[in-house]
């Protein structure tokens, strides 16, 4: 009898816990679906207060706003070249150094470019009611970092205070593995009038702080390990492509490779 009573009590407790968990989940889902108000200001294609949801992160919300605004602006245009020019102008809004202000007074820095490259959600927080998103002004002619050399994607990107060499390598798609022994970088810094240059060389492992306007060249030795080949046809045993060296393969070498 005692065992039966204990089983009934435990079953009732488990059922009650499941019901409470289900109720809590429903409440949380309801809260996530409730509309909130988010204000957008600064250097963005459209500003004002808009409806959002607690389930949205900054990138999702901003992408929707931007897409809707772009469609509205270009819907009345009929010249393809004009539409392209408008698109180019609209697409220049800053993805970095975005300020998110909470009603609690908390201030967060949002970096959508870094989020899209790393997938790290700390750069792309969830929205809350009465959030204010402020886009900083972006002068891409002066407020930039430029990266070339042994990287996968030479790039010019928006500079943000606190950027390091590792950030520049990240935005440039990482080191191009086609080059061996990439060990150093050269940083070119112009003086204010642009007439004098300071050249600095660092190890690629020196995660130095960057300055606005830095031009970075990831130094490499030219890699000539390419797919050099020639097409051989005619009365030979094995017609087709033959791999050769850059400058030293002779006709005799080629003939021997195709079987004479």
Backbone as numpy.savetxt, mean C-alpha at the origin, in Angstrom:
# Nx Ny Nz CAx CAy CAz Cx Cy Cz
-31.18 -40.14 42.33 -32.01 -38.93 42.33 -31.14 -37.67 42.33
-30.09 -37.70 43.18 -29.18 -36.55 43.25 -28.47 -36.35 41.91
-28.06 -37.47 41.27 -27.37 -37.37 39.98 -28.30 -36.77 38.93
-29.57 -37.20 38.95 -30.54 -36.69 37.99 -30.77 -35.20 38.20
-30.84 -34.79 39.47 -31.04 -33.37 39.78 -29.84 -32.55 39.33
-28.63 -33.10 39.54 -27.41 -32.39 39.13 -27.36 -32.23 37.61
-27.77 -33.29 36.89 -27.79 -33.23 35.43 -28.77 -32.17 34.94
-29.93 -32.12 35.60 -30.94 -31.12 35.22 -30.42 -29.71 35.45
-29.76 -29.51 36.60 -29.22 -28.18 36.94 -28.14 -27.77 35.93
-27.23 -28.70 35.62 -26.15 -28.40 34.67 -26.70 -28.12 33.28
-27.70 -28.90 32.87 -28.32 -28.69 31.56 -29.00 -27.34 31.48
-29.68 -26.98 32.57 -30.36 -25.68 32.61 -29.36 -24.54 32.56
-28.24 -24.71 33.28 -27.21 -23.67 33.30 -26.58 -23.50 31.92
-26.33 -24.64 31.25 -25.74 -24.58 29.91 -26.70 -23.92 28.93
-28.00 -24.28 29.04 -29.01 -23.69 28.15 -29.12 -22.19 28.39
-29.08 -21.79 29.67 -29.16 -20.37 30.00 -27.96 -19.61 29.46
-26.77 -20.22 29.56 -25.55 -19.58 29.04 -25.62 -19.41 27.53
-26.16 -20.44 26.84 -26.30 -20.35 25.39 -27.27 -19.25 24.99
-28.38 -19.14 25.76 -29.37 -18.11 25.47 -28.78 -16.72 25.69
-28.00 -16.58 26.77 -27.37 -15.28 27.06 -26.36 -14.91 25.98
-25.59 -15.91 25.54 -24.61 -15.66 24.48 -25.30 -15.28 23.18
-26.40 -15.97 22.88 -27.16 -15.67 21.66 -27.73 -14.27 21.72
-28.27 -13.90 22.89 -28.83 -12.55 23.06 -27.75 -11.49 22.92
-26.57 -11.76 23.52 -25.45 -10.82 23.43 -24.99 -10.65 21.99
-24.91 -11.76 21.24 -24.49 -11.69 19.84 -25.48 -10.89 19.01
-26.77 -11.08 19.28 -27.80 -10.33 18.56 -27.68 -8.84 18.85
-27.43 -8.52 20.13 -27.28 -7.11 20.50 -26.06 -6.49 19.82
-24.96 -7.26 19.78 -23.75 -6.75 19.14 -23.96 -6.56 17.65
-24.63 -7.53 17.00 -24.90 -7.40 15.56 -25.80 -6.22 15.28
-26.79 -6.00 16.16 -27.69 -4.86 16.00 -26.93 -3.55 16.11
-26.00 -3.48 17.08 -25.20 -2.27 17.25 -24.32 -2.01 16.03
-23.74 -3.09 15.47 -22.87 -2.93 14.30 -23.64 -2.43 13.09
-24.93 -2.77 13.01 -25.74 -2.38 11.86 -26.42 -1.03 12.04
-26.33 -0.48 13.24 -26.94 0.83 13.48 -26.11 1.92 12.79
-26.76 2.83 12.07 -26.02 3.90 11.40 -25.38 4.86 12.38
-24.22 5.36 12.01 -23.52 6.39 12.80 -23.19 7.55 11.87
-22.77 8.64 12.46 -22.40 9.82 11.68 -20.90 10.04 11.74
-20.30 10.21 10.57 -18.86 10.47 10.46 -18.66 11.71 9.61
-17.81 12.60 10.07 -17.53 13.84 9.36 -16.18 13.75 8.67
-16.13 14.21 7.42 -14.90 14.21 6.64 -14.53 15.65 6.30
-13.28 16.01 6.55 -12.82 17.36 6.24 -11.41 17.35 5.68
-10.93 18.52 5.29 -9.57 18.63 4.78 -9.49 18.45 3.28
-8.35 17.92 2.82 -8.04 17.82 1.39 -8.60 16.52 0.80
-9.94 16.46 0.69 -10.60 15.29 0.12 -11.60 15.76 -0.93
-11.97 14.85 -1.83 -12.82 15.20 -2.96 -14.20 15.68 -2.52
-14.67 15.23 -1.37 -15.96 15.67 -0.84 -15.84 15.77 0.68
-16.44 16.79 1.27 -16.39 16.97 2.72 -17.80 17.15 3.26
-17.95 16.93 4.56 -19.26 17.04 5.20 -19.48 15.88 6.14
-20.72 15.73 6.61 -21.09 14.64 7.51 -21.86 13.57 6.73
-21.50 12.31 6.96 -22.07 11.21 6.19 -22.46 10.06 7.10
-23.35 9.22 6.58 -23.78 8.03 7.32 -22.78 6.90 7.10
-22.43 6.23 8.20 -21.54 5.07 8.14 -22.07 4.03 9.12
-21.28 2.97 9.33 -21.68 1.91 10.25 -20.47 1.51 11.09
-20.76 1.03 12.30 -19.68 0.63 13.20 -18.86 -0.53 12.65
-19.45 -1.27 11.75 -18.74 -2.41 11.16 -17.75 -1.99 10.08
-17.76 -0.70 9.72 -16.87 -0.20 8.67 -15.55 0.29 9.25
-14.50 0.04 8.50 -13.21 0.65 8.80 -13.04 1.88 7.90
-12.03 2.67 8.21 -11.83 3.93 7.49 -11.68 3.70 5.99
-10.86 2.72 5.59 -10.60 2.51 4.16 -11.88 2.18 3.39
-12.71 1.31 3.95 -13.97 0.94 3.30 -14.87 2.16 3.14
-15.01 2.93 4.20 -15.88 4.11 4.19 -15.39 5.14 3.18
-14.10 5.42 3.20 -13.53 6.44 2.31 -13.60 5.98 0.85
-13.36 4.70 0.60 -13.43 4.19 -0.77 -14.82 4.35 -1.35
-15.85 4.06 -0.56 -17.23 4.23 -1.02 -17.53 5.69 -1.29
-17.15 6.57 -0.36 -17.37 8.01 -0.55 -16.71 8.51 -1.82
-15.45 8.11 -2.01 -14.70 8.56 -3.17 -15.33 8.08 -4.47
-15.71 6.81 -4.51 -16.32 6.24 -5.72 -17.62 6.94 -6.07
-18.46 7.19 -5.07 -19.74 7.87 -5.31 -19.52 9.29 -5.79
-18.57 9.99 -5.17 -18.29 11.38 -5.56 -17.73 11.44 -6.97
-16.84 10.52 -7.31 -16.24 10.51 -8.65 -17.30 10.25 -9.72
-18.19 9.32 -9.45 -19.26 9.02 -10.41 -20.18 10.22 -10.60
-20.48 10.91 -9.51 -21.37 12.06 -9.58 -20.72 13.20 -10.36
-19.43 13.44 -10.12 -18.73 14.54 -10.78 -18.59 14.29 -12.28
-18.32 13.04 -12.64 -18.04 12.74 -14.06 -19.28 12.32 -14.85
-20.42 12.18 -14.19 -21.63 11.71 -14.88 -22.10 12.68 -15.96
-21.79 13.97 -15.78 -22.25 14.97 -16.76 -21.23 15.22 -17.86
-20.07 14.55 -17.78 -19.03 14.75 -18.79 -19.18 13.72 -19.91
-18.89 14.15 -21.14 -19.01 13.22 -22.26 -17.75 13.11 -23.10
-16.75 13.94 -22.81 -15.49 13.86 -23.53 -14.53 12.94 -22.77
-14.05 11.89 -23.44 -13.20 10.90 -22.79 -11.94 11.53 -22.20
-11.32 12.45 -22.94 -10.09 13.09 -22.48 -10.36 13.92 -21.23
-11.49 14.61 -21.21 -11.86 15.42 -20.04 -12.08 14.53 -18.83
-12.75 13.40 -19.03 -13.00 12.47 -17.94 -11.69 11.94 -17.37
-10.73 11.63 -18.25 -9.42 11.14 -17.80 -8.71 12.20 -16.95
-8.76 13.46 -17.39 -8.11 14.54 -16.65 -8.75 14.73 -15.29
-10.08 14.65 -15.24 -10.79 14.79 -13.96 -10.42 13.64 -13.03
-10.37 12.43 -13.57 -9.99 11.26 -12.77 -8.60 11.43 -12.18
-7.66 11.91 -13.00 -6.29 12.10 -12.52 -6.24 13.10 -11.38
-7.03 14.16 -11.48 -7.07 15.15 -10.42 -7.69 14.61 -9.15
-8.77 13.84 -9.29 -9.46 13.30 -8.12 -8.62 12.25 -7.41
-7.86 11.47 -8.17 -7.10 10.35 -7.60 -5.89 10.80 -6.79
-5.66 12.08 -6.69 -4.46 12.57 -6.01 -4.70 12.86 -4.53
-5.84 12.46 -3.99 -6.06 12.74 -2.56 -5.09 11.90 -1.72
-4.63 12.43 -0.58 -3.61 11.75 0.22 -4.14 10.50 0.90
-3.35 9.44 0.88 -3.69 8.20 1.57 -2.98 8.08 2.91
-2.08 9.03 3.20 -1.30 8.96 4.43 -1.52 10.23 5.26
-1.02 10.18 6.49 -1.11 11.33 7.40 -2.56 11.80 7.56
-3.47 10.84 7.67 -4.89 11.12 7.88 -5.16 11.10 9.38
-5.85 12.11 9.87 -6.14 12.22 11.30 -7.57 11.77 11.58
-7.73 10.87 12.56 -9.04 10.41 12.99 -9.27 10.87 14.42
-10.25 11.75 14.61 -10.55 12.30 15.93 -11.82 11.65 16.48
-11.71 11.07 17.68 -12.86 10.49 18.36 -13.55 11.55 19.22
-14.83 11.31 19.51 -15.57 12.23 20.37 -15.02 12.21 21.79
-14.28 11.15 22.14 -13.67 11.03 23.46 -12.43 11.90 23.61
-11.95 12.46 22.48 -10.72 13.23 22.50 -9.53 12.46 21.99
-9.70 11.15 21.81 -8.61 10.32 21.28 -8.32 10.71 19.83
-7.03 10.78 19.49 -6.61 11.12 18.13 -5.74 9.98 17.59
-6.13 9.46 16.43 -5.40 8.38 15.78 -4.86 8.85 14.44
-3.72 8.29 14.04 -3.16 8.54 12.72 -3.46 7.34 11.82
-4.05 7.62 10.67 -4.44 6.57 9.73 -3.49 6.62 8.53
-3.04 5.46 8.10 -2.14 5.36 6.94 -2.70 4.28 6.01
-3.55 4.69 5.08 -4.21 3.73 4.20 -3.25 3.11 3.20
-2.23 3.86 2.79 -1.25 3.30 1.86 -0.49 2.15 2.52
-0.08 2.36 3.76 0.65 1.31 4.47 -0.27 0.13 4.78
-1.54 0.41 5.09 -2.49 -0.67 5.34 -2.65 -1.54 4.09
-2.78 -0.91 2.94 -3.00 -1.67 1.70 -1.79 -2.51 1.32
-0.61 -2.11 1.79 0.60 -2.88 1.49 0.89 -3.97 2.51
0.51 -3.73 3.77 0.86 -4.66 4.84 -0.33 -5.47 5.35
-1.55 -4.94 5.18 -2.73 -5.61 5.74 -2.83 -5.46 7.24
-2.03 -4.58 7.82 -2.04 -4.36 9.27 -3.18 -3.40 9.63
-4.17 -3.89 10.37 -5.36 -3.10 10.65 -5.12 -1.96 11.63
-3.95 -1.90 12.24 -3.69 -0.75 13.12 -3.63 0.55 12.32
-3.39 0.44 11.02 -3.38 1.63 10.16 -4.77 1.94 9.59
-5.77 1.11 9.92 -7.10 1.23 9.33 -8.16 0.87 10.37
-8.39 1.73 11.37 -9.27 1.39 12.49 -10.76 1.40 12.13
-11.55 0.79 13.00 -13.00 0.84 12.87 -13.51 2.26 13.16
-14.66 2.57 12.59 -15.28 3.87 12.82 -16.16 3.83 14.05
-16.34 5.00 14.69 -17.25 5.16 15.81 -18.10 6.40 15.56
-19.23 6.48 16.28 -20.14 7.60 16.07 -19.45 8.93 16.37
-19.73 9.90 15.53 -19.19 11.26 15.65 -17.68 11.34 15.42
-17.12 10.35 14.75 -15.71 10.44 14.33 -15.55 11.59 13.34
-14.37 12.19 13.37 -14.01 13.22 12.38 -12.73 12.77 11.69
-12.79 12.66 10.36 -11.63 12.26 9.56 -11.11 13.48 8.82
-9.85 13.81 9.02 -9.27 15.01 8.41 -8.10 14.60 7.51
-8.20 14.97 6.24 -7.13 14.71 5.27 -6.20 15.92 5.22
-4.91 15.67 5.45 -3.94 16.76 5.40 -3.69 17.19 3.96
-3.29 18.44 3.78 -2.94 18.93 2.44 -1.70 18.18 1.96
-1.66 17.90 0.66 -0.57 17.10 0.11 0.02 17.80 -1.11
1.28 18.25 -0.97 2.01 18.86 -2.08 2.97 17.81 -2.63
2.56 17.13 -3.71 3.39 16.03 -4.22 4.65 16.49 -4.92
4.83 17.80 -5.10 6.06 18.32 -5.70 7.15 18.55 -4.66
6.77 18.65 -3.39 7.75 18.94 -2.34 7.67 17.96 -1.17
6.49 17.47 -0.88 6.31 16.58 0.27 6.36 15.12 -0.19
7.55 14.66 -0.55 7.66 13.34 -1.17 8.95 12.64 -0.77
8.97 11.33 -1.05 10.18 10.52 -1.05 10.21 9.80 -2.40
11.36 9.77 -3.06 11.48 9.11 -4.37 12.49 7.97 -4.25
12.12 6.80 -4.76 12.98 5.62 -4.63 13.21 4.98 -6.00
14.48 4.74 -6.33 14.84 4.05 -7.58 15.93 3.03 -7.26
16.37 2.31 -8.28 17.48 1.36 -8.10 16.98 -0.07 -8.02
17.61 -0.85 -7.15 17.34 -2.29 -7.06 16.10 -2.59 -6.23
14.98 -2.04 -6.66 13.70 -2.29 -6.00 12.72 -2.84 -7.03
11.67 -3.46 -6.55 10.70 -4.06 -7.46 9.82 -3.04 -8.15
9.59 -1.90 -7.50 8.67 -0.92 -8.06 9.16 0.49 -7.71
10.02 1.08 -8.54 10.44 2.47 -8.28 9.21 3.34 -8.04
9.29 4.19 -7.02 8.07 4.87 -6.59 8.37 6.26 -6.02
7.41 7.13 -6.13 7.41 8.43 -5.47 6.18 8.45 -4.58
6.36 8.63 -3.27 5.22 8.55 -2.37 5.21 9.71 -1.39
4.07 9.88 -0.74 3.87 10.97 0.21 4.71 10.76 1.46
5.48 11.79 1.83 6.30 11.73 3.04 5.46 12.05 4.26
5.70 11.30 5.34 5.07 11.55 6.63 6.16 11.58 7.68
6.09 12.53 8.60 7.08 12.61 9.67 7.19 11.26 10.39
8.42 10.79 10.54 8.65 9.50 11.17 8.98 8.39 10.18
8.88 8.70 8.88 9.22 7.69 7.87 10.69 7.28 7.99
10.93 5.98 7.82 12.28 5.44 7.87 12.65 4.80 6.53
13.91 4.40 6.43 14.38 3.76 5.20 13.58 2.49 4.91
13.23 1.75 5.95 12.45 0.52 5.75 11.08 0.81 5.15
10.50 1.97 5.48 9.21 2.35 4.89 9.37 2.60 3.39
10.46 3.26 3.02 10.71 3.53 1.61 10.88 2.24 0.82
11.61 1.28 1.40 11.79 -0.01 0.74 10.45 -0.73 0.62
9.62 -0.63 1.66 8.30 -1.26 1.63 7.45 -0.69 0.50
7.38 0.65 0.41 6.55 1.29 -0.60 7.07 1.03 -2.01
8.36 0.71 -2.11 8.95 0.40 -3.42 8.86 -1.09 -3.76
8.09 -1.83 -2.99 7.87 -3.24 -3.29 8.96 -4.17 -2.83
9.90 -3.68 -2.01 10.99 -4.51 -1.52 12.17 -4.54 -2.48
13.24 -5.18 -2.04 14.45 -5.30 -2.85 14.21 -6.30 -3.99
14.63 -5.94 -5.18 14.52 -6.83 -6.35 15.54 -7.96 -6.20
15.05 -9.18 -6.05 15.93 -10.32 -5.82 16.76 -10.70 -7.04
16.51 -10.05 -8.16 17.34 -10.31 -9.34 18.75 -9.78 -9.16
18.93 -8.89 -8.20 20.25 -8.31 -7.95 20.86 -8.96 -6.71
22.13 -9.34 -6.83 22.84 -9.97 -5.71 23.56 -8.92 -4.88
23.69 -9.22 -3.59 24.51 -8.41 -2.69 24.12 -6.93 -2.67
22.83 -6.66 -2.55 22.37 -5.28 -2.40 22.58 -4.90 -0.94
23.54 -4.00 -0.70 23.95 -3.72 0.67 23.84 -2.25 1.07
23.70 -1.34 0.12 23.75 0.07 0.49 22.78 0.91 -0.31
22.52 2.10 0.22 21.66 3.07 -0.46 22.37 4.41 -0.50
22.04 5.18 -1.51 22.56 6.55 -1.64 21.38 7.50 -1.54
21.47 8.45 -0.63 20.39 9.41 -0.44 20.85 10.78 -0.91
20.09 11.35 -1.81 20.38 12.68 -2.34 19.43 13.68 -1.70
20.01 14.72 -1.08 19.21 15.77 -0.45 19.60 17.12 -1.03
18.63 17.81 -1.56 18.87 19.14 -2.11 18.72 20.19 -1.03
19.52 21.25 -1.14 19.34 22.40 -0.27 18.09 23.15 -0.71
17.67 24.14 0.08 16.38 24.80 -0.15 16.23 25.37 -1.56
17.29 25.94 -2.11 17.20 26.53 -3.45 17.34 25.49 -4.55
17.64 24.26 -4.18 17.72 23.19 -5.16 18.98 23.18 -5.99
19.96 24.03 -5.63 21.18 24.15 -6.44 22.35 23.36 -5.87
22.25 22.96 -4.61 23.32 22.19 -3.99 22.76 20.87 -3.49
23.60 19.83 -3.62 23.16 18.48 -3.28 24.07 17.89 -2.21
23.46 17.22 -1.24 24.19 16.47 -0.23 23.97 14.98 -0.51
25.07 14.24 -0.70 24.98 12.81 -0.97 25.40 12.02 0.26
24.54 11.12 0.70 24.79 10.32 1.89 24.66 8.85 1.52
25.60 8.03 2.01 25.56 6.59 1.74 25.40 5.85 3.06
24.43 4.93 3.09 24.15 4.16 4.29 24.04 2.68 3.94
24.26 1.84 4.95 23.96 0.42 4.79 22.45 0.27 4.68
22.02 -0.69 3.89 20.58 -0.90 3.74 19.94 -1.36 5.04
20.76 -1.83 5.97 20.26 -2.26 7.28 20.18 -1.12 8.27
20.71 0.05 7.91 20.61 1.23 8.78 19.23 1.85 8.57
18.33 1.58 9.48 16.95 2.06 9.32 16.86 3.52 9.75
17.48 4.38 8.96 17.59 5.79 9.32 16.27 6.52 9.11
16.12 7.63 9.82 14.96 8.50 9.61 15.15 9.28 8.32
14.09 9.39 7.54 14.15 10.11 6.28 13.69 11.55 6.46
14.03 12.37 5.47 13.60 13.77 5.46 12.78 14.04 4.21
11.92 15.01 4.33 11.07 15.42 3.21 11.93 15.74 1.98
11.58 15.16 0.83 12.31 15.43 -0.40 13.50 14.52 -0.64
13.73 13.55 0.24 14.84 12.61 0.02 14.64 11.82 -1.27
15.75 11.66 -2.00 15.74 10.85 -3.22 16.70 9.69 -2.98
16.16 8.50 -3.01 16.90 7.31 -2.57 17.22 6.41 -3.76
18.49 6.06 -3.89 18.90 5.11 -4.92 19.47 3.87 -4.23
18.79 2.75 -4.41 19.28 1.49 -3.85 20.37 0.97 -4.78
21.60 0.97 -4.29 22.77 0.70 -5.13 22.89 -0.79 -5.45
23.26 -1.07 -6.70 23.38 -2.46 -7.14 24.44 -2.56 -8.22
24.98 -3.76 -8.39 25.84 -4.07 -9.53 24.95 -4.61 -10.64
25.17 -4.13 -11.84 24.32 -4.54 -12.96 24.31 -6.06 -13.12
23.13 -6.60 -13.22 22.97 -8.05 -13.39 22.70 -8.35 -14.86
23.63 -9.05 -15.49 23.48 -9.36 -16.91 23.08 -10.82 -17.13
22.55 -11.45 -16.08 22.10 -12.84 -16.24 20.71 -12.85 -16.87
20.70 -12.65 -18.17 19.44 -12.55 -18.91 19.27 -13.74 -19.85
18.11 -13.82 -20.46 17.80 -14.97 -21.33 18.33 -14.73 -22.74
19.65 -14.55 -22.87 20.25 -14.37 -24.19 20.07 -15.65 -25.01
19.52 -15.53 -26.20 19.31 -16.71 -27.04 19.22 -16.31 -28.50
19.47 -17.28 -29.37 19.34 -17.06 -30.82 18.51 -18.20 -31.40
17.84 -17.90 -32.50 17.04 -18.91 -33.18 17.84 -19.48 -34.35
18.01 -20.78 -34.36 18.80 -21.45 -35.40 17.87 -22.36 -36.21
17.83 -22.15 -37.53 16.99 -22.95 -38.42 17.82 -23.47 -39.60
17.28 -24.42 -40.34 17.98 -24.95 -41.51 18.29 -26.42 -41.38
19.28 -26.87 -42.13 19.63 -28.29 -42.17 20.56 -28.64 -41.01
19.98 -28.74 -39.86 20.71 -29.06 -38.63 19.92 -30.13 -37.88
20.56 -30.77 -36.91 19.91 -31.86 -36.18 18.84 -31.36 -35.22
19.11 -30.24 -34.54 18.17 -29.78 -33.51 17.87 -28.29 -33.72
17.01 -27.94 -34.69 16.68 -26.53 -34.92 15.91 -25.96 -33.73
15.99 -24.65 -33.59 15.25 -23.98 -32.51 16.13 -22.98 -31.79
15.69 -22.57 -30.62 16.43 -21.58 -29.84 17.62 -22.21 -29.13
18.72 -21.46 -29.09 19.93 -21.88 -28.39 20.33 -20.75 -27.45
20.58 -21.10 -26.19 21.02 -20.08 -25.23 22.50 -19.76 -25.43
22.81 -18.47 -25.32 24.18 -18.00 -25.52 24.55 -17.06 -24.38
25.83 -16.66 -24.35 26.28 -15.66 -23.38 26.09 -14.27 -23.97
26.41 -13.26 -23.17 26.20 -11.88 -23.63 27.09 -11.53 -24.82
28.40 -11.82 -24.73 29.32 -11.38 -25.78 30.30 -12.44 -26.26
30.38 -13.58 -25.59 31.49 -14.49 -25.87 31.12 -15.74 -26.67
29.86 -16.00 -26.91 29.48 -17.20 -27.67 29.78 -17.00 -29.16
30.44 -18.00 -29.77 30.78 -17.91 -31.20 29.78 -18.71 -32.03
29.84 -18.51 -33.35 28.98 -19.28 -34.26 29.30 -20.77 -34.14
30.57 -21.08 -33.96 30.97 -22.47 -33.80 30.30 -23.09 -32.57
30.26 -22.32 -31.47 29.61 -22.81 -30.25 28.13 -23.10 -30.50
27.48 -22.22 -31.24 26.05 -22.39 -31.53 25.82 -23.63 -32.38
26.66 -23.81 -33.40 26.51 -24.97 -34.29 26.69 -26.27 -33.51
27.65 -26.29 -32.60 27.86 -27.48 -31.78 26.65 -27.78 -30.91
25.99 -26.72 -30.40 24.82 -26.92 -29.53 23.63 -27.49 -30.28
23.53 -27.19 -31.58 22.39 -27.71 -32.36 22.73 -29.02 -33.05
23.88 -29.56 -32.77 24.25 -30.87 -33.29 24.96 -30.85 -34.63
25.42 -29.68 -35.05 26.17 -29.59 -36.31 25.27 -29.47 -37.53
